[in-house]
Coordinates of C-alpha atoms and ligand atoms in Angstrom, one line a residue:
X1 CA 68.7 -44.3 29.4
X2 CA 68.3 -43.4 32.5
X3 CA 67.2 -45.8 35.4
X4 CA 63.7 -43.7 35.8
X5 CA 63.3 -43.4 31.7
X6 CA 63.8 -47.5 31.9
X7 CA 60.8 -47.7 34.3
X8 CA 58.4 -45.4 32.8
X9 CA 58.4 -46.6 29.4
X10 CA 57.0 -50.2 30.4
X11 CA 54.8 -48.5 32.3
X12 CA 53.6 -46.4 29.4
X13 CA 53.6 -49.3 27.2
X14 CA 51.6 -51.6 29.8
X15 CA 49.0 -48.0 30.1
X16 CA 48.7 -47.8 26.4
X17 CA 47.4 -51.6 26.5
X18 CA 45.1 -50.9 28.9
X19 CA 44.0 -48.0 27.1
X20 CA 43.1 -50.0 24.2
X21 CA 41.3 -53.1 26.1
X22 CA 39.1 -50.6 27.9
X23 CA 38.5 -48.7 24.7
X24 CA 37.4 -52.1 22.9
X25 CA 35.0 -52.9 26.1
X26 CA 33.6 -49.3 25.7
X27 CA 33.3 -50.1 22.0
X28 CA 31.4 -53.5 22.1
X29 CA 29.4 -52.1 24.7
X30 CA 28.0 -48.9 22.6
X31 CA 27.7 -52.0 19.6
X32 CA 25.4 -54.4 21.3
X33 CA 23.2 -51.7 23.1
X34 CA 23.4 -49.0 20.4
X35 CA 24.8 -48.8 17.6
X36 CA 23.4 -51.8 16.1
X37 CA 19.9 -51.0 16.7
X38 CA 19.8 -48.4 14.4
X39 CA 18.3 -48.5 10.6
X40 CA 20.8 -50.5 8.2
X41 CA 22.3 -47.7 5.8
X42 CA 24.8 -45.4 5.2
X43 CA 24.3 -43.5 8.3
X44 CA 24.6 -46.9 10.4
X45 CA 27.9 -47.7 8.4
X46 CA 29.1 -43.9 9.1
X47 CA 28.2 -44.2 12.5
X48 CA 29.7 -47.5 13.1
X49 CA 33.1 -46.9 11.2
X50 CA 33.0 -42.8 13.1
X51 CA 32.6 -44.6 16.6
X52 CA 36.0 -47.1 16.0
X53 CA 37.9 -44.3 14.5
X54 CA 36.9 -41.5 17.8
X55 CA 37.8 -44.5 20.0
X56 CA 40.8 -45.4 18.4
X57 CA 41.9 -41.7 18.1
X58 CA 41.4 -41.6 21.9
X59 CA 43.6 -44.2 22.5
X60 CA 46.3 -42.9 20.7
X61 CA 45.9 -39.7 22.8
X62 CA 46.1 -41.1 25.9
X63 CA 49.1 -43.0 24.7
X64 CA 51.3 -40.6 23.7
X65 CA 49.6 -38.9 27.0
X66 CA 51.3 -42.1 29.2
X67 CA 54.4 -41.8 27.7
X68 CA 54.6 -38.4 29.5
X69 CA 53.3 -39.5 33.0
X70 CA 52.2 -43.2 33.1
X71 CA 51.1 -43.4 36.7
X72 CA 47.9 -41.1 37.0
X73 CA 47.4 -42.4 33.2
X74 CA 46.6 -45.4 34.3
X75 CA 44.0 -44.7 36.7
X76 CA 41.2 -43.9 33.6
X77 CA 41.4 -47.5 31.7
X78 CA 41.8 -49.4 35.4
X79 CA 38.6 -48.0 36.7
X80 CA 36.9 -48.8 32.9
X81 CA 38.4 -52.1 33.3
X82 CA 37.0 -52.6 37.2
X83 CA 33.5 -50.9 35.7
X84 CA 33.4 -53.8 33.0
X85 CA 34.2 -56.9 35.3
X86 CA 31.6 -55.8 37.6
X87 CA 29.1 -55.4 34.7
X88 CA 30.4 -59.2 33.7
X89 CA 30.1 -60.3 37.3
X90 CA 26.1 -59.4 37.3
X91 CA 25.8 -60.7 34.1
X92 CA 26.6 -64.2 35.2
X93 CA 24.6 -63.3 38.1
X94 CA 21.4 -62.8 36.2
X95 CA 22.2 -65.9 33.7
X96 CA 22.4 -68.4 36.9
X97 CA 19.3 -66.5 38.1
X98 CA 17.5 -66.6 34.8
X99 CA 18.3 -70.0 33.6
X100 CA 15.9 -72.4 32.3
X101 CA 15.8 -76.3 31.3
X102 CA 18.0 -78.2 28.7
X103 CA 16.1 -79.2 25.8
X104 CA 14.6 -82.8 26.4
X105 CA 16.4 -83.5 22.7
X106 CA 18.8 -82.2 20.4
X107 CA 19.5 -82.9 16.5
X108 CA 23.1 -82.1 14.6
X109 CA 23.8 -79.4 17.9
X110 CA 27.4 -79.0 18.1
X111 CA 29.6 -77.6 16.3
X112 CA 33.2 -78.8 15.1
X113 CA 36.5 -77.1 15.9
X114 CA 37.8 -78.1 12.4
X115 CA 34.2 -76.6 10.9
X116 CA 33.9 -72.9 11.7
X117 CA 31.6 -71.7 9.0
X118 CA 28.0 -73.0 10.2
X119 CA 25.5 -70.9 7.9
X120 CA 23.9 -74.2 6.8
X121 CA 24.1 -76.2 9.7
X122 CA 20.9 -76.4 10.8
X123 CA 20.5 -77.8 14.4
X124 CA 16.7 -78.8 16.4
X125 CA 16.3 -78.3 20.0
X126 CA 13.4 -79.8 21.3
X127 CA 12.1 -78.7 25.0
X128 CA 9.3 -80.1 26.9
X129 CA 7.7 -77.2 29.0
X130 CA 4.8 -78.5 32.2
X131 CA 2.4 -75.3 32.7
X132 CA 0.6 -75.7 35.7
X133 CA -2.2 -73.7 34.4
X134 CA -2.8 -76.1 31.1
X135 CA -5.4 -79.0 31.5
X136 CA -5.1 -79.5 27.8
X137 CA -3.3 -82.3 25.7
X138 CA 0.3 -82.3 24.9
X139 CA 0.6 -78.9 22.7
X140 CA 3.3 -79.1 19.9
X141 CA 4.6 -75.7 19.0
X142 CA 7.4 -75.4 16.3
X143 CA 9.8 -71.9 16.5
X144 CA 10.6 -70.5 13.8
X145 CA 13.2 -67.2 13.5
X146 CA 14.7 -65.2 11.2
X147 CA 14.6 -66.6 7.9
X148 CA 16.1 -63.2 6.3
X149 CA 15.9 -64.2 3.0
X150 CA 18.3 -61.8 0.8
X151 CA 19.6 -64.3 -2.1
X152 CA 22.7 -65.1 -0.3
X153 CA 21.0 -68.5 0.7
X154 CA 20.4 -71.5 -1.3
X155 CA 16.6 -72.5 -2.1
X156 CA 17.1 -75.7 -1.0
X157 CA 18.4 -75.0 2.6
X158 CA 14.8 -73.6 3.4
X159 CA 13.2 -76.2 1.9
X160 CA 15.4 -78.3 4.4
X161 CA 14.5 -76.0 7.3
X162 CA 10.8 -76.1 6.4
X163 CA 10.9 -80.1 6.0
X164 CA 12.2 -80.4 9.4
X165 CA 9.6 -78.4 10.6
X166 CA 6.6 -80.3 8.7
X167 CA 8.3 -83.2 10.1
X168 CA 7.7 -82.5 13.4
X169 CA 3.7 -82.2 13.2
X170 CA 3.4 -78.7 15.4
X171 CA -0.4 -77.8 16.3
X172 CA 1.1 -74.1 16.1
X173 CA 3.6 -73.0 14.2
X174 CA 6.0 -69.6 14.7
X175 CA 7.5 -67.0 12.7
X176 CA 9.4 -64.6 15.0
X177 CA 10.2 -61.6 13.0
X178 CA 13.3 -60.9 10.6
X179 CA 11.2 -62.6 7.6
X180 CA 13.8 -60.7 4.8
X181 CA 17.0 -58.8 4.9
X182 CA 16.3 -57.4 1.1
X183 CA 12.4 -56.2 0.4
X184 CA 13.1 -57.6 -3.1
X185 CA 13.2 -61.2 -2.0
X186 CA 9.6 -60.9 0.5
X187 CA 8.0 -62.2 -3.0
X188 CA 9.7 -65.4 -2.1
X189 CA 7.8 -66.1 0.9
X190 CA 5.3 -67.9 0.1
X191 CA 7.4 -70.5 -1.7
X192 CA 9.1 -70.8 1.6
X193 CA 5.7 -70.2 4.2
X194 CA 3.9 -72.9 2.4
X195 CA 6.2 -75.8 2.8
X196 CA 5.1 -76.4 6.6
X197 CA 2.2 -75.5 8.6
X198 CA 0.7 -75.4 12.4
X199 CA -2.4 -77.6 12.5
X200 CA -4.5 -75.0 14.4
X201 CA -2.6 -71.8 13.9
X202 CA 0.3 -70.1 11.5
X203 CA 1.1 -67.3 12.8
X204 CA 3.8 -64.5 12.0
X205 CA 5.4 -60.7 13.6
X206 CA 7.6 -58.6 11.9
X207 CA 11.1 -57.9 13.2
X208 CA 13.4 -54.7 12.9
X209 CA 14.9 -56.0 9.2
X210 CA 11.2 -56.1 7.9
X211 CA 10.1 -52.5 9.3
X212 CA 13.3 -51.4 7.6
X213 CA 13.1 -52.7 4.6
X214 CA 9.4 -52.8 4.1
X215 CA 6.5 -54.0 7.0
X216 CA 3.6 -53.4 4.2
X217 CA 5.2 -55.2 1.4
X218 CA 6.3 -58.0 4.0
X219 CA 3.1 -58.4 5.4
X220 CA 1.3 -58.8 2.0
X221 CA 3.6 -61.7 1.6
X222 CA 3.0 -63.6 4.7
X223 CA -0.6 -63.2 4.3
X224 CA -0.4 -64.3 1.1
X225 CA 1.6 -67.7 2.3
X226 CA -1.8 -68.1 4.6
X227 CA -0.2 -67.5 7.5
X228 CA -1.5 -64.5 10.1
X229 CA 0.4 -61.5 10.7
X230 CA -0.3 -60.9 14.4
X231 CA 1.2 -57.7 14.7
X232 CA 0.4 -56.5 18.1
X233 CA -2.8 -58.2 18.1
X234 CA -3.8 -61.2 20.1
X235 CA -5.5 -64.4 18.8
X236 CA -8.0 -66.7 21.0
X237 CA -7.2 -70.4 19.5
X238 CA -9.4 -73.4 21.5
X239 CA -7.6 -76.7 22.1
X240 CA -10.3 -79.3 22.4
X241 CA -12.3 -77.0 25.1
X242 CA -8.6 -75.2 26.2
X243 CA -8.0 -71.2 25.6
X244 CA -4.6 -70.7 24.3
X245 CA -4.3 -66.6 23.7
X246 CA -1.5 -65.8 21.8
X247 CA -0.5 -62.2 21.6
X248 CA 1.9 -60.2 19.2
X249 CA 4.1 -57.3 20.1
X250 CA 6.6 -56.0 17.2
X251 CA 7.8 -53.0 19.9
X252 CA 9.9 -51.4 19.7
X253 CA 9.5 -50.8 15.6
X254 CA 5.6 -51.1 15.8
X255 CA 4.9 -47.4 18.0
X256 CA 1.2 -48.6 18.7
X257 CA -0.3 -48.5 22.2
X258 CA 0.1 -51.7 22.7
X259 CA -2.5 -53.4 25.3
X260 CA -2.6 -56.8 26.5
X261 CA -5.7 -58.5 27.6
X262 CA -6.6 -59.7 30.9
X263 CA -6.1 -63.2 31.1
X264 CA -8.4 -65.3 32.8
X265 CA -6.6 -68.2 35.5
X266 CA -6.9 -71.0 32.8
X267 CA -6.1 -69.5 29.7
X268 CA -2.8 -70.3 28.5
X269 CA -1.0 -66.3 27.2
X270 CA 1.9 -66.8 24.8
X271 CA 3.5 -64.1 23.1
X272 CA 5.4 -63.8 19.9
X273 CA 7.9 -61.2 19.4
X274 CA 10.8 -60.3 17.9
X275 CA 13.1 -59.4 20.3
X276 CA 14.0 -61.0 24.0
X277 CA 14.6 -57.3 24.7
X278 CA 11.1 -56.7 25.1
X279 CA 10.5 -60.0 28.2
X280 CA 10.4 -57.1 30.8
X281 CA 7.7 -55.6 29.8
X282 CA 6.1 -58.9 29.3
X283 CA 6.4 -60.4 32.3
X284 CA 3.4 -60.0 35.4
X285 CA 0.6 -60.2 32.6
X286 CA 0.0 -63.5 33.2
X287 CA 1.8 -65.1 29.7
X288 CA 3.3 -68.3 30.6
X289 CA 5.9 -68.1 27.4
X290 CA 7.6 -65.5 25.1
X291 CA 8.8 -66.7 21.7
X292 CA 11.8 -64.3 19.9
X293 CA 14.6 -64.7 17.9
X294 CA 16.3 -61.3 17.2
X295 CA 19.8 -62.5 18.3
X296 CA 21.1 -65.1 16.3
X297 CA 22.6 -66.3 19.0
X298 CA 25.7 -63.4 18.5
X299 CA 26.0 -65.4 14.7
X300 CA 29.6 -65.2 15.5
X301 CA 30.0 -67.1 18.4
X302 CA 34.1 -68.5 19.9
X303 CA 34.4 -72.0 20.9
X304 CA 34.0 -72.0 25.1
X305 CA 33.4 -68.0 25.5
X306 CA 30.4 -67.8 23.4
X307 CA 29.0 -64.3 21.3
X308 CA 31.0 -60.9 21.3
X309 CA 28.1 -59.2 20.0
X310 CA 24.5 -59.4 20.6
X311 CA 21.9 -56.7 19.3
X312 CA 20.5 -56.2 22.9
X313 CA 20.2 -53.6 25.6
X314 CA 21.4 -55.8 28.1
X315 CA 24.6 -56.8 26.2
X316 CA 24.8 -60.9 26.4
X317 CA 22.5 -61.2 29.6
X318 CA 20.7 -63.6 27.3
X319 CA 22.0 -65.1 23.9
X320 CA 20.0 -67.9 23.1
X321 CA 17.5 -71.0 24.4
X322 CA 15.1 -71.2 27.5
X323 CA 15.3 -68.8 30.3
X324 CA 12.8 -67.8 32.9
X325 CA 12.6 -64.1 33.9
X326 CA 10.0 -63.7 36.8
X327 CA 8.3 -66.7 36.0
X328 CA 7.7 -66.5 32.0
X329 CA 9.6 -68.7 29.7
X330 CA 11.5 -66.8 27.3
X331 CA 12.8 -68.8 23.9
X332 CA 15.6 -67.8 22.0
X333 CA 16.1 -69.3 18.6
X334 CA 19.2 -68.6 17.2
X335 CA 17.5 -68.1 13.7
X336 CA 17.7 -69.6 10.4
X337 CA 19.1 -67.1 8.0
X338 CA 21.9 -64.6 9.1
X339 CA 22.5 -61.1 8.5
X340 CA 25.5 -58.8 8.2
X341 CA 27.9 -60.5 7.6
X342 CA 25.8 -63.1 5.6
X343 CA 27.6 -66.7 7.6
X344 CA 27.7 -68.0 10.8
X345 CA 30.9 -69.1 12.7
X346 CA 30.5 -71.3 15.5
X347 CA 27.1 -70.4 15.9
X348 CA 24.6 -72.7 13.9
X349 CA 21.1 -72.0 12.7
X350 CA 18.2 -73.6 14.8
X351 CA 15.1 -73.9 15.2
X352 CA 12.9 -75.0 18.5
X353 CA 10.3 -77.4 19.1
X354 CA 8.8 -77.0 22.1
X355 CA 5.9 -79.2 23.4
X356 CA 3.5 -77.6 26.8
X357 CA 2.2 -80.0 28.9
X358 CA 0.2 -80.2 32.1
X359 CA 1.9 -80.1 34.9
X360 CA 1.8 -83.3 36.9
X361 CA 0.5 -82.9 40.6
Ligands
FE2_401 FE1 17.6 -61.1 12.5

């Protein structure tokens, strides 16, 4: 081997790697922000599987590429990898910037090294939120995500999820979306619906799972528990002489024209919905919170780094709990059910309880 050969192949070996890191940041990327927004099915599986195997082709390619002439080679994945950290840098950025309180309270929230499989592990965050605007009594509101029912979970872990909520007494209670995974199983709603209830208001949207499998036979389920499907509707509900409007808004599987009202200064806007995605086009309406779920907090999350993937347009810019984008509170749940793959790991179910009070002064 010659004393060149001996350079360039570490050099091709160390562009190959590169090749590959930058090629699994483009892939997560397309993941969170594309592909897995579209419709679960074949062509989502195609898609999915297609995307890896292009990538990975690409790699290869370029590797065999390096071997030939490392230096120039090496250029491409650098500038992906420089393109990435700075799209990481203004993430933090925008988290710091966004950030909102700690819950006041916490039940069973942590999870164990020793324990990765979480599916069951239901924890309850409780936040207190002071509104300026509300002159009303201490307002209890119980947030509830993505049940997905799909007969991969036992009866009796709803019934556990649904105690805790009855348990905690909420004046309104919230279903953000993601109801089913199978359209089979929406029969089982009411059983599960029924077990808790808000004391002024029940109150439901549909999330992308639902729309897929089946918004109309969903719907007659929820309504059939007694609980409202907002929709993209609002609702007026009066606290002891206080407005509380609470608005809808299944965008972006609904396609109505979605309008929300004009809010007078001492009416009290909240909005149910099922993705956090939607929080920019929520915010200067005058809605002091938004309620989603959607995420699942990444269901697969690794101890100290947090998600790799999270259904969103803006990637992991928010994951789950209480942020505050242009002065509306946004609320994450985490969920209660999970999707595809049908556990958690290191990422446990939740639900949030989350109590507006006046603000003092
Ligand atoms: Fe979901």
């Amino acid at each position: 081997m010659s004393l060149s050969e001996f350079f360039v192949q570490p050099i091709a070996l160390f562009s190959w790697f590169l090749s590959a890191v930058a090629a699994l940041c483009i892939y997560l990327i397309l993941l969170n922000r594309y592909l897995l927004l579209l419709s679960d099915g074949r062509l989502k599986t195609v898609v999915l599987r297609g995307t890896l195997v292009v990538i990975g082709a690409v790699v290869l390619l370029f590797g065999w590429w390096a071997s030939h002439n490392p230096w120039p080679l090496l250029l491409a994945p650098t500038a992906v990898l420089i393109a990435v950290g700075i799209g990481e840098m203004q993430r933090i950025i925008l988290r710091r910037r966004y950030r909102g309180a700690s819950p006041i309270g916490a039940e069973n929230a942590g999870v164990v090294l020793a324990a990765p499989i979480t599916t069951l592990d239901l924890a309850v965050y409780h936040y207190e939120l002071p509104v300026p605007r509300w002159r009303g009594r201490r307002l209890r509101i119980a947030h509830v995500s993505d049940l997905h029912l799909n007969g991969d979970l036992p009866e009796a872990y709803y019934s556990m999820v649904m105690a805790r909520v009855a348990r905690a007494e909420p004046d309104l209670l919230f279903f953000t979306g993601d109801l089913v995974t199978k359209v089979e199983h929406a029969v089982e709603l009411p059983a599960v619906l029924t077990l808790a209830r808000g004391r002024l208001a029940t109150l439901a949207v549909l999330g992308n799972h639902d729309y897929w499998v089946g918004p109309q036979q969903v719907a007659a389920q929820v309504e059939a528990a007694g609980v409202t499907r907002l929709g993209d509707r609002c609702l007026r509900v009066n606290v002891e002489g206080h407005e509380v409007v609470i608005c809808g808004y299944e965008a972006p599987w609904s396609r109505t024209d979605w309008r929300p009202p004009a809010l007078a200064a001492h009416e009290l806007g909240l909005v149910l919905t099922h993705t956090p995605d939607n929080i920019y086009r929520l915010t200067g309406l005058g809605f002091v919170a938004v309620f989603a779920g959607h995420y699942h907090a990444g269901q697969v999350r690794l101890p100290w780094f947090g998600p790799i993937v999270v259904p969103s347009r803006y990637g992991r810019r928010f994951d789950h709990g209480h942020f505050v984008v242009d002065g509306v509170h946004l609320f994450i749940t985490a969920g209660v059910g999970s999707a595809v793959p049908p556990r958690r790991i290191y990422c446990q179910p939740d639900i949030f309880i989350v109590d507006i009070v006046a603000a003092k002064g």
